[in-house]
XYZ file of C-alpha atoms in Angstrom:
593
model
C 0.062 0.342 -0.068
C 2.894 2.285 0.803
C 4.108 2.082 -2.251
C 1.078 2.642 -4.190
C 1.372 4.933 -2.226
C 4.044 6.368 -3.405
C 3.528 6.243 -6.591
C 0.185 8.021 -7.567
C 2.055 10.926 -5.677
C 4.858 11.079 -7.577
C 2.579 10.929 -10.796
C 0.516 12.968 -9.776
C 3.262 15.801 -9.069
C 5.616 14.595 -12.840
C 1.919 15.565 -14.238
C 3.166 19.935 -12.701
C 6.029 19.621 -14.299
C 4.874 21.106 -17.698
C 3.226 24.386 -15.058
C 7.257 25.399 -14.683
C 10.293 26.990 -17.009
C 12.414 27.604 -14.077
C 14.287 24.182 -14.920
C 15.295 22.006 -17.307
C 12.044 18.265 -17.509
C 14.847 16.590 -16.001
C 16.163 18.081 -12.700
C 12.944 19.213 -12.862
C 11.394 15.417 -12.446
C 14.095 14.568 -10.144
C 13.674 17.534 -6.988
C 9.537 15.888 -7.107
C 10.420 12.689 -7.247
C 12.832 13.287 -4.040
C 10.671 15.453 -1.933
C 7.646 12.865 -2.558
C 9.727 10.328 -0.980
C 11.129 12.933 1.611
C 7.639 13.169 2.680
C 6.879 9.345 2.788
C 9.578 8.666 4.325
C 8.579 10.925 6.662
C 5.117 9.825 7.324
C 6.946 6.472 8.395
C 9.265 8.119 10.381
C 6.024 9.985 12.222
C 4.315 6.789 12.745
C 7.112 4.182 14.309
C 7.966 7.570 16.028
C 4.185 6.754 17.457
C 4.697 2.560 18.149
C 8.433 3.456 19.635
C 7.375 6.116 22.026
C 4.440 4.310 22.901
C 6.590 0.631 24.110
C 9.457 4.026 25.588
C 6.755 5.418 28.236
C 3.757 2.842 28.923
C 1.805 5.543 31.140
C 1.625 8.104 28.476
C -0.667 5.990 25.089
C -1.888 4.771 29.085
C -3.570 7.339 29.076
C -4.233 7.957 25.758
C -6.324 5.161 25.260
C -3.654 3.382 23.358
C -4.641 0.298 24.969
C -1.454 -2.466 24.123
C 1.189 -2.072 27.230
C -1.466 -1.506 29.594
C -0.475 -3.935 32.015
C 3.394 -2.289 32.025
C 4.147 0.248 34.392
C 7.971 2.008 34.036
C 9.488 1.946 37.646
C 11.296 5.855 37.457
C 14.390 5.326 38.597
C 17.804 6.624 37.309
C 17.502 3.219 34.529
C 14.415 4.352 33.027
C 15.789 7.563 32.677
C 19.144 6.893 31.292
C 16.852 5.240 29.081
C 14.264 7.951 28.124
C 17.355 10.206 27.204
C 19.309 7.505 25.303
C 15.715 6.821 23.251
C 14.907 11.643 22.741
C 18.973 11.541 21.916
C 18.209 8.695 19.188
C 15.080 9.786 17.916
C 15.700 13.244 17.294
C 19.699 12.085 15.625
C 16.644 10.430 13.728
C 14.780 13.601 12.875
C 17.665 15.823 12.076
C 18.289 13.725 8.954
C 15.558 14.870 7.028
C 15.742 18.244 4.840
C 12.846 20.440 6.310
C 12.600 22.332 3.285
C 11.235 19.040 0.982
C 8.661 18.007 3.488
C 5.712 19.594 3.496
C 4.100 22.285 5.604
C 1.857 20.461 7.924
C 4.749 17.878 8.197
C 6.841 20.499 9.774
C 4.426 21.598 12.110
C 5.028 17.686 12.719
C 8.529 18.107 12.673
C 8.945 20.023 15.216
C 6.521 19.515 17.675
C 8.223 15.991 18.081
C 11.370 18.093 17.844
C 10.650 20.443 20.811
C 9.024 17.122 22.469
C 11.993 15.355 22.183
C 14.461 18.345 23.821
C 11.735 19.175 26.687
C 11.955 15.313 28.210
C 16.581 15.610 27.845
C 15.436 18.718 29.228
C 13.388 18.041 32.252
C 15.899 14.799 33.024
C 18.503 16.348 33.759
C 18.047 19.874 33.267
C 14.770 20.867 35.873
C 15.168 17.182 37.626
C 11.520 18.124 38.961
C 11.175 13.904 39.598
C 13.710 14.802 42.675
C 11.973 17.295 43.778
C 8.270 16.961 43.138
C 6.927 14.006 45.091
C 3.436 14.008 43.411
C 5.109 12.551 40.088
C 4.521 9.348 42.133
C 1.116 8.377 41.493
C -0.540 5.276 40.565
C -4.090 5.981 41.361
C -3.859 7.736 36.700
C -3.137 4.487 34.834
C -5.415 1.710 37.753
C -8.563 4.400 36.437
C -7.713 4.693 33.212
C -8.216 1.259 33.068
C -11.314 0.154 35.370
C -13.514 2.699 34.663
C -13.130 2.336 30.954
C -17.111 1.393 29.049
C -15.444 -0.564 26.289
C -13.254 -2.494 28.717
C -14.741 -6.072 29.256
C -14.453 -7.006 32.277
C -11.267 -9.521 31.923
C -9.546 -6.921 29.870
C -9.445 -4.681 33.068
C -8.868 -7.484 35.711
C -5.790 -8.546 33.933
C -4.806 -5.613 33.101
C -4.931 -4.658 36.523
C -3.300 -7.907 38.618
C -0.398 -7.164 35.940
C -0.065 -3.440 37.006
C -0.048 -4.279 40.475
C 3.558 -6.230 40.782
C 4.780 -2.757 39.573
C 3.693 -0.941 42.182
C 6.293 -2.281 45.720
C 8.635 -0.738 42.829
C 7.243 1.656 41.643
C 7.572 2.936 45.645
C 10.649 2.122 46.610
C 11.736 4.057 43.408
C 10.488 7.409 44.114
C 11.462 7.595 48.161
C 14.873 6.870 45.999
C 14.473 9.821 44.587
C 13.074 12.132 46.382
C 15.580 15.260 48.053
C 15.459 18.430 48.722
C 11.613 18.051 47.455
C 9.242 21.328 48.706
C 6.411 21.547 51.459
C 3.610 22.471 48.438
C 4.198 19.006 46.284
C 4.792 17.138 49.509
C 1.077 17.797 50.738
C -0.029 17.513 47.569
C 1.429 14.639 47.257
C 0.388 13.104 50.609
C -3.538 14.594 50.553
C -2.891 12.608 45.910
C -1.874 9.426 47.075
C -3.929 9.283 50.104
C -6.841 9.247 46.519
C -5.466 6.230 46.076
C -7.564 4.513 47.795
C -10.834 5.081 46.131
C -9.681 2.945 43.868
C -7.211 0.356 45.093
C -11.051 0.055 47.179
C -11.412 -3.394 48.688
C -15.207 -4.387 46.739
C -12.307 -4.023 43.822
C -11.196 -7.021 45.143
C -15.317 -8.678 45.822
C -16.361 -8.223 42.485
C -12.658 -9.432 41.088
C -13.339 -13.126 43.626
C -16.927 -13.081 42.038
C -16.216 -12.602 38.279
C -15.553 -15.595 35.847
C -12.928 -13.984 33.879
C -10.120 -15.179 36.110
C -8.613 -18.627 37.414
C -7.765 -19.684 41.223
C -4.421 -19.487 41.089
C -5.468 -15.729 39.827
C -7.166 -14.713 41.893
C -5.206 -15.427 44.535
C -2.430 -13.719 42.925
C -4.291 -10.545 42.599
C -5.134 -10.550 46.327
C -1.864 -11.136 47.162
C -0.547 -7.856 45.108
C -3.598 -5.499 45.851
C -2.446 -5.894 49.562
C 0.740 -5.185 48.634
C 0.163 -2.597 46.394
C -2.164 -0.994 49.059
C 1.437 -1.803 51.644
C 3.416 -0.215 49.288
C 1.232 3.154 49.041
C 1.030 3.768 52.482
C 4.461 3.499 52.676
C 5.007 6.496 50.483
C 2.286 8.375 52.652
C 4.004 8.157 55.848
C 6.989 8.445 54.412
C 5.758 11.791 52.654
C 4.701 12.973 56.225
C 7.563 11.995 58.063
C 9.355 14.258 55.497
C 6.433 17.493 55.701
C 7.718 17.254 59.294
C 10.846 17.147 58.543
C 10.860 19.873 56.626
C 8.186 22.107 58.552
C 10.187 21.623 61.933
C 14.178 22.898 59.882
C 12.144 24.863 57.718
C 14.684 23.652 55.077
C 12.738 23.059 51.988
C 13.176 24.030 48.884
C 11.468 26.625 47.772
C 8.890 26.192 44.896
C 10.063 29.623 42.636
C 12.165 28.386 40.368
C 13.389 32.009 39.076
C 13.682 33.235 35.194
C 16.331 30.672 34.009
C 13.651 27.880 34.437
C 10.599 29.788 33.616
C 12.126 30.653 30.447
C 13.083 27.743 28.992
C 9.856 25.533 30.831
C 8.044 28.654 29.047
C 9.642 28.199 26.162
C 8.899 23.779 25.891
C 5.413 24.686 26.904
C 3.568 27.336 25.103
C 6.022 27.612 22.578
C 3.926 30.511 21.056
C 7.062 32.736 19.317
C 6.724 35.171 22.463
C 9.170 35.412 25.282
C 7.950 35.035 28.900
C 8.604 38.102 30.078
C 7.699 39.710 26.688
C 3.829 37.777 28.319
C 4.145 39.030 30.168
C 4.413 42.931 29.926
C 1.224 42.075 27.565
C -0.541 40.672 30.042
C 0.292 43.867 32.795
C -1.829 46.164 29.028
C -4.244 44.562 28.373
C -5.262 44.664 32.220
C -5.536 47.549 32.413
C -7.751 47.729 28.459
C -9.738 45.504 30.659
C -9.937 47.774 33.700
C -11.050 50.217 31.490
C -14.056 48.857 30.333
C -15.417 47.369 32.939
C -15.405 51.029 34.752
C -17.787 52.475 31.389
C -19.747 49.091 32.534
C -20.401 49.609 36.639
C -21.043 53.695 35.022
C -23.963 51.945 32.913
C -25.198 49.748 35.339
C -24.984 51.815 38.766
C -28.201 54.023 38.354
C -29.082 50.503 37.944
C -28.616 48.818 41.702
C -27.746 51.785 43.149
C -29.967 54.167 42.703
C -29.820 56.032 46.133
C -26.488 55.799 46.579
C -22.801 57.871 45.462
C -20.642 56.213 43.281
C -17.063 56.455 44.966
C -14.787 58.230 42.895
C -11.984 55.127 42.713
C -12.961 53.349 39.674
C -11.472 50.144 42.153
C -13.477 50.422 44.747
C -17.229 50.814 42.577
C -16.120 47.937 40.772
C -15.691 45.965 43.691
C -18.866 46.845 44.945
C -21.154 46.578 42.106
C -18.848 42.734 41.201
C -19.942 42.190 45.123
C -23.377 43.336 44.915
C -24.547 40.846 41.323
C -22.446 38.156 42.932
C -25.292 37.482 45.379
C -26.842 36.331 42.740
C -26.076 31.833 42.624
C -27.300 29.001 43.188
C -27.925 27.440 46.613
C -24.628 25.260 47.196
C -26.803 21.392 47.680
C -27.575 22.884 43.668
C -24.177 23.900 41.822
C -23.529 19.711 40.314
C -27.181 20.196 38.793
C -26.747 24.313 37.628
C -23.687 23.040 36.053
C -25.232 19.203 34.207
C -28.585 22.261 33.396
C -26.316 24.442 30.800
C -24.680 21.484 28.791
C -27.924 21.448 26.769
C -28.379 24.966 26.679
C -25.149 26.475 25.094
C -25.907 23.121 22.432
C -28.487 24.598 21.720
C -27.614 27.637 21.131
C -24.777 26.986 19.421
C -27.082 24.730 17.104
C -28.945 27.140 16.270
C -26.461 30.084 15.869
C -24.125 27.563 13.538
C -21.242 28.123 14.658
C -19.401 24.795 14.706
C -20.463 21.418 14.268
C -21.249 19.713 17.328
C -20.909 15.393 17.913
C -24.061 13.573 20.001
C -22.482 10.432 20.175
C -19.689 11.488 22.528
C -21.137 11.937 25.934
C -20.069 14.481 28.614
C -20.231 13.462 32.323
C -20.398 15.531 35.136
C -18.066 13.960 37.745
C -17.191 15.194 41.651
C -13.953 15.564 40.956
C -11.429 11.567 41.817
C -10.327 12.399 45.441
C -7.362 11.340 43.720
C -7.572 14.414 41.295
C -8.305 16.840 43.763
C -6.046 19.731 45.314
C -5.534 21.573 42.338
C -8.444 23.199 40.385
C -12.207 23.638 41.205
C -13.269 21.756 37.482
C -10.997 20.401 34.625
C -11.408 18.462 31.829
C -10.424 14.371 31.799
C -11.002 13.229 27.832
C -10.061 10.339 26.361
C -7.335 10.487 23.505
C -7.811 9.059 19.460
C -7.607 5.434 20.252
C -10.461 5.476 22.965
C -12.356 8.665 21.481
C -15.640 7.055 21.904
C -15.478 6.765 26.605
C -16.645 9.764 27.864
C -15.281 12.994 28.412
C -15.250 13.374 31.603
C -16.654 17.083 34.053
C -14.062 17.452 36.836
C -16.030 19.284 39.851
C -14.549 19.417 43.003
C -17.462 19.037 45.924
C -19.014 22.086 47.607
C -19.830 20.066 50.006
C -16.406 19.151 51.382
C -15.415 23.028 52.411
C -16.875 25.119 55.435
C -19.377 26.771 54.930
C -17.262 29.877 54.226
C -15.659 28.310 51.799
C -18.310 27.441 50.081
C -19.926 30.888 49.835
C -17.082 32.659 49.478
C -16.869 29.721 45.934
C -20.603 30.477 45.377
C -20.244 34.539 45.376
C -17.141 33.584 42.546
C -18.671 31.420 40.212
C -22.868 33.828 40.871
C -24.730 33.405 37.952
C -22.900 35.351 35.676
C -20.111 33.516 35.582
C -21.194 29.701 36.144
C -22.229 30.411 32.237
C -18.846 31.258 31.364
C -17.207 28.598 33.286
C -19.406 25.672 31.200
C -19.181 27.490 28.099
C -15.043 27.746 29.007
C -15.204 23.314 30.581
C -17.894 22.505 27.635
C -18.834 24.017 24.874
C -17.661 25.016 22.762
C -14.541 25.323 24.854
C -12.946 22.575 26.812
C -14.591 19.426 25.638
C -15.354 20.571 22.264
C -11.699 21.127 21.404
C -10.561 17.171 22.512
C -13.713 15.581 20.757
C -12.056 17.675 17.387
C -8.573 17.230 18.455
C -8.766 13.535 18.541
C -10.614 13.145 14.571
C -7.417 15.415 12.884
C -6.087 13.451 10.445
C -2.061 14.471 11.878
C -1.633 11.823 15.196
C 1.345 13.343 15.432
C -0.671 17.661 16.657
C -3.314 15.117 18.512
C -0.852 12.942 21.276
C 2.215 16.708 21.267
C -0.392 18.116 22.418
C -0.366 22.449 23.083
C -1.497 22.888 26.423
C -1.843 26.776 25.602
C -3.828 26.499 21.630
C -6.116 23.907 24.514
C -6.399 26.694 27.219
C -6.109 29.779 24.862
C -9.049 28.166 22.622
C -11.458 28.005 26.080
C -10.487 31.458 26.949
C -11.519 32.554 23.038
C -15.118 30.920 23.215
C -16.183 32.592 26.310
C -15.620 36.284 24.295
C -17.056 34.157 21.236
C -20.067 33.164 22.558
C -21.062 36.776 24.059
C -19.612 38.279 20.550
C -22.111 36.495 18.873
C -25.590 37.260 21.137
C -25.240 34.997 24.687
C -26.327 36.443 27.441
C -28.768 38.519 24.961
C -25.544 41.431 25.412
C -26.586 42.181 28.566
C -24.115 44.569 30.242
C -23.951 42.010 33.660
C -22.734 39.218 31.332
C -20.234 41.812 30.594
C -18.566 42.597 33.596
C -18.694 38.946 34.400
C -17.299 38.117 31.519
C -14.760 41.055 31.737
C -13.869 40.035 35.735
C -12.801 36.214 34.331
C -11.346 37.655 31.395
C -9.019 39.434 34.120
C -8.402 36.761 36.016
C -6.788 35.223 32.667
C -4.854 38.238 32.051
C -3.770 38.084 36.001
C -2.752 34.621 35.857
C 0.076 35.383 33.546
C 1.452 37.964 35.628
C 1.135 36.475 38.594
C 2.740 33.046 37.482
C 5.911 34.922 36.511
C 5.849 37.575 39.501
C 5.656 35.082 41.436
C 8.023 32.540 39.648
C 10.505 35.321 38.314
C 9.919 38.036 40.799
C 9.783 36.789 44.039
C 6.496 38.573 44.995
C 5.132 37.766 48.008
C 1.807 36.023 49.557
C 0.134 39.074 50.683
C 1.122 40.637 47.169
C -0.236 38.145 45.162
C -3.616 37.352 46.718
C -3.076 41.381 46.554
C -3.429 41.353 42.657
C -5.985 38.820 42.597
C -8.460 40.269 45.086
C -8.274 44.286 44.475
C -6.441 43.771 40.850
C -8.210 40.765 39.592
C -11.884 41.629 41.870
C -11.650 37.493 42.606
C -13.335 36.354 45.511
C -10.716 35.425 48.340
C -11.070 31.885 48.109
C -10.346 31.834 44.848
C -7.472 33.839 45.251
C -6.553 32.283 47.917
C -6.423 28.805 45.908
C -5.720 30.064 42.955
C -1.873 31.360 44.871
C -2.323 27.280 45.611
C -1.795 26.610 42.334
C 0.773 28.734 40.749
C 2.947 27.337 43.820
C 2.050 22.980 42.874
C 2.991 24.487 38.349
C 4.966 26.735 36.596
C 4.290 28.166 34.089
C 0.834 26.856 33.537
C -1.588 28.798 34.225
C 0.735 31.387 31.579
C -1.549 28.744 28.968
C -4.602 30.679 29.417
C -3.526 34.118 28.230
C -1.130 33.201 25.539
C -3.553 31.168 24.252
C -6.316 33.345 23.782
C -4.449 36.603 22.122
C -3.032 34.230 19.528
C -5.966 33.118 18.767
C -8.333 36.437 18.916
C -5.423 38.242 16.861
C -5.429 34.628 13.928
C -9.548 35.971 13.756
C -8.827 39.215 13.400
C -6.180 39.404 10.286
C -8.940 36.126 9.291
C -11.183 38.797 9.022
C -9.337 41.161 7.952
C -7.798 39.246 5.457
C -10.974 37.602 4.134
C -13.764 40.821 3.825
C -16.856 39.368 3.577
C -16.729 36.202 2.835
C -15.409 35.546 6.152
C -17.098 32.541 8.041
C -17.021 31.809 11.695
C -17.839 28.705 11.698
C -15.977 27.601 8.982
C -13.017 29.303 10.837
C -13.533 27.398 13.749
C -13.971 24.732 12.097
C -10.465 24.883 9.925
C -8.662 25.830 12.680
C -9.620 22.835 15.210
C -8.870 20.528 11.850
C -5.340 20.676 12.705
C -5.462 18.822 16.470
C -3.701 20.823 19.366
C -0.198 22.207 17.975
C 0.423 25.672 19.231
C -1.123 28.531 17.515
C 1.813 29.909 15.254
C 1.713 26.535 13.717
C -2.205 27.096 13.012
C -1.957 30.118 11.529
C 0.595 29.791 9.116
C -0.615 26.729 7.807
C -4.232 28.186 7.753
C -2.504 30.861 6.420
């Protein structure tokens, strides 16, 4: 089949030879054949690269639904790290044997994505070294949960894969303990909480189900029980190890700082965001946009003030006036007990609006399930999406929401004011329709598996942020000034994510300064601001992905509008943009133009 495809491609290319007058037919023929051959060679390399990558990193293959290596767990020791570096170096040599100028535009993008991925892995092992100071890297819950939650695997496949994986758990956690050296206190505490969540996956009723099933032999069931007990002992041992470590770090005060500094931050930004801008430039852009958005909020406050405070003078201080109005409006929210139900109720309404406005095609066969965030994933974000990969695209997409019942009344009340009547709708646009859920469904359909697998977080988050404004521009919310005010508040949070992250990691601002930026500069509730501060201590660069991706997507759309004029079609723009998988926006922009 490959030879036939190549022959047909060469024939098609040769048919164009007569159109050129700049070289002789023989020269053009030789050049064209070489180029087509190079294209096919790169296609073959890409396919083999993906297969080799799954063999090298079986956990990653599990997360995208590949299935072939679900029973394997990598032990995170010095040997596996050396193997990862050697693999990356060998693949880089293969990759760089291709002549970039001979590749198609689509293939050039894949080339850059592969190159970035390989260079990043080497950098993470040899320079960033978070395998030493981030204990939350080590958690066996995700793999087991992915297998057991599958809608399409049989019980036999599930239990046999789990049986095999269980044997690795003791060695996995022993390697983790050997790796940890001078960790941050924040990552240590997160690792304790999230590993305790493993018992929500490895719970005793799993043993009962296995014992009652007919898919394992009596010997396999006995082995399952032994390995299950050993795995739980290993998890508990890791938690005990970290608990003692936490005490030592707290009493001695010698924990590593969670701030990584400018050099590492710029390098991590370049690998993760791939925007063409430096982190410092993006930080400066965010400062400019913060001032612009605040001005828009002043205008809306002037418009709405007489409606809500007819007998009260507006404060002369703009920030105070905005804050008072937002606080007044934010009491309009659902009761705590109805929070998750309200999210479920809104999803069909968003789908209806998108369909009626013909903004983008939706796939009714890809289910979205709203659920409480699993215990092993809690403590990082209030809401998130867990989407299937390209190999198991028919699996459920989960909209994870942290339950408010676990919060104090004061915390829950603050969260509800933050996710009030208007902002909860914007959150659902972002996480679900037409945000993350919709984009990730499209990503799984991309003809380039490289662009889907080596996905770019800034494009993914940027798309979700872009859709918030796009929906309001198209009339969602009936152009209510209240909705626009709350949108700008939400957008200001996106902008301040970038400012906060850079300021924490590079400039070293204090917790009080960070909370002041979020609460007084971005009008956030205390619970939200404290949660964001915590999140910023548990990640680097990721918080900048929202703003940087959004800025580039919005700018691209406006350029396309200007270029095409009356021929510009919003739905066509959306669907072409999403057709390139989750590639960095700068590459999608090149392909579209």
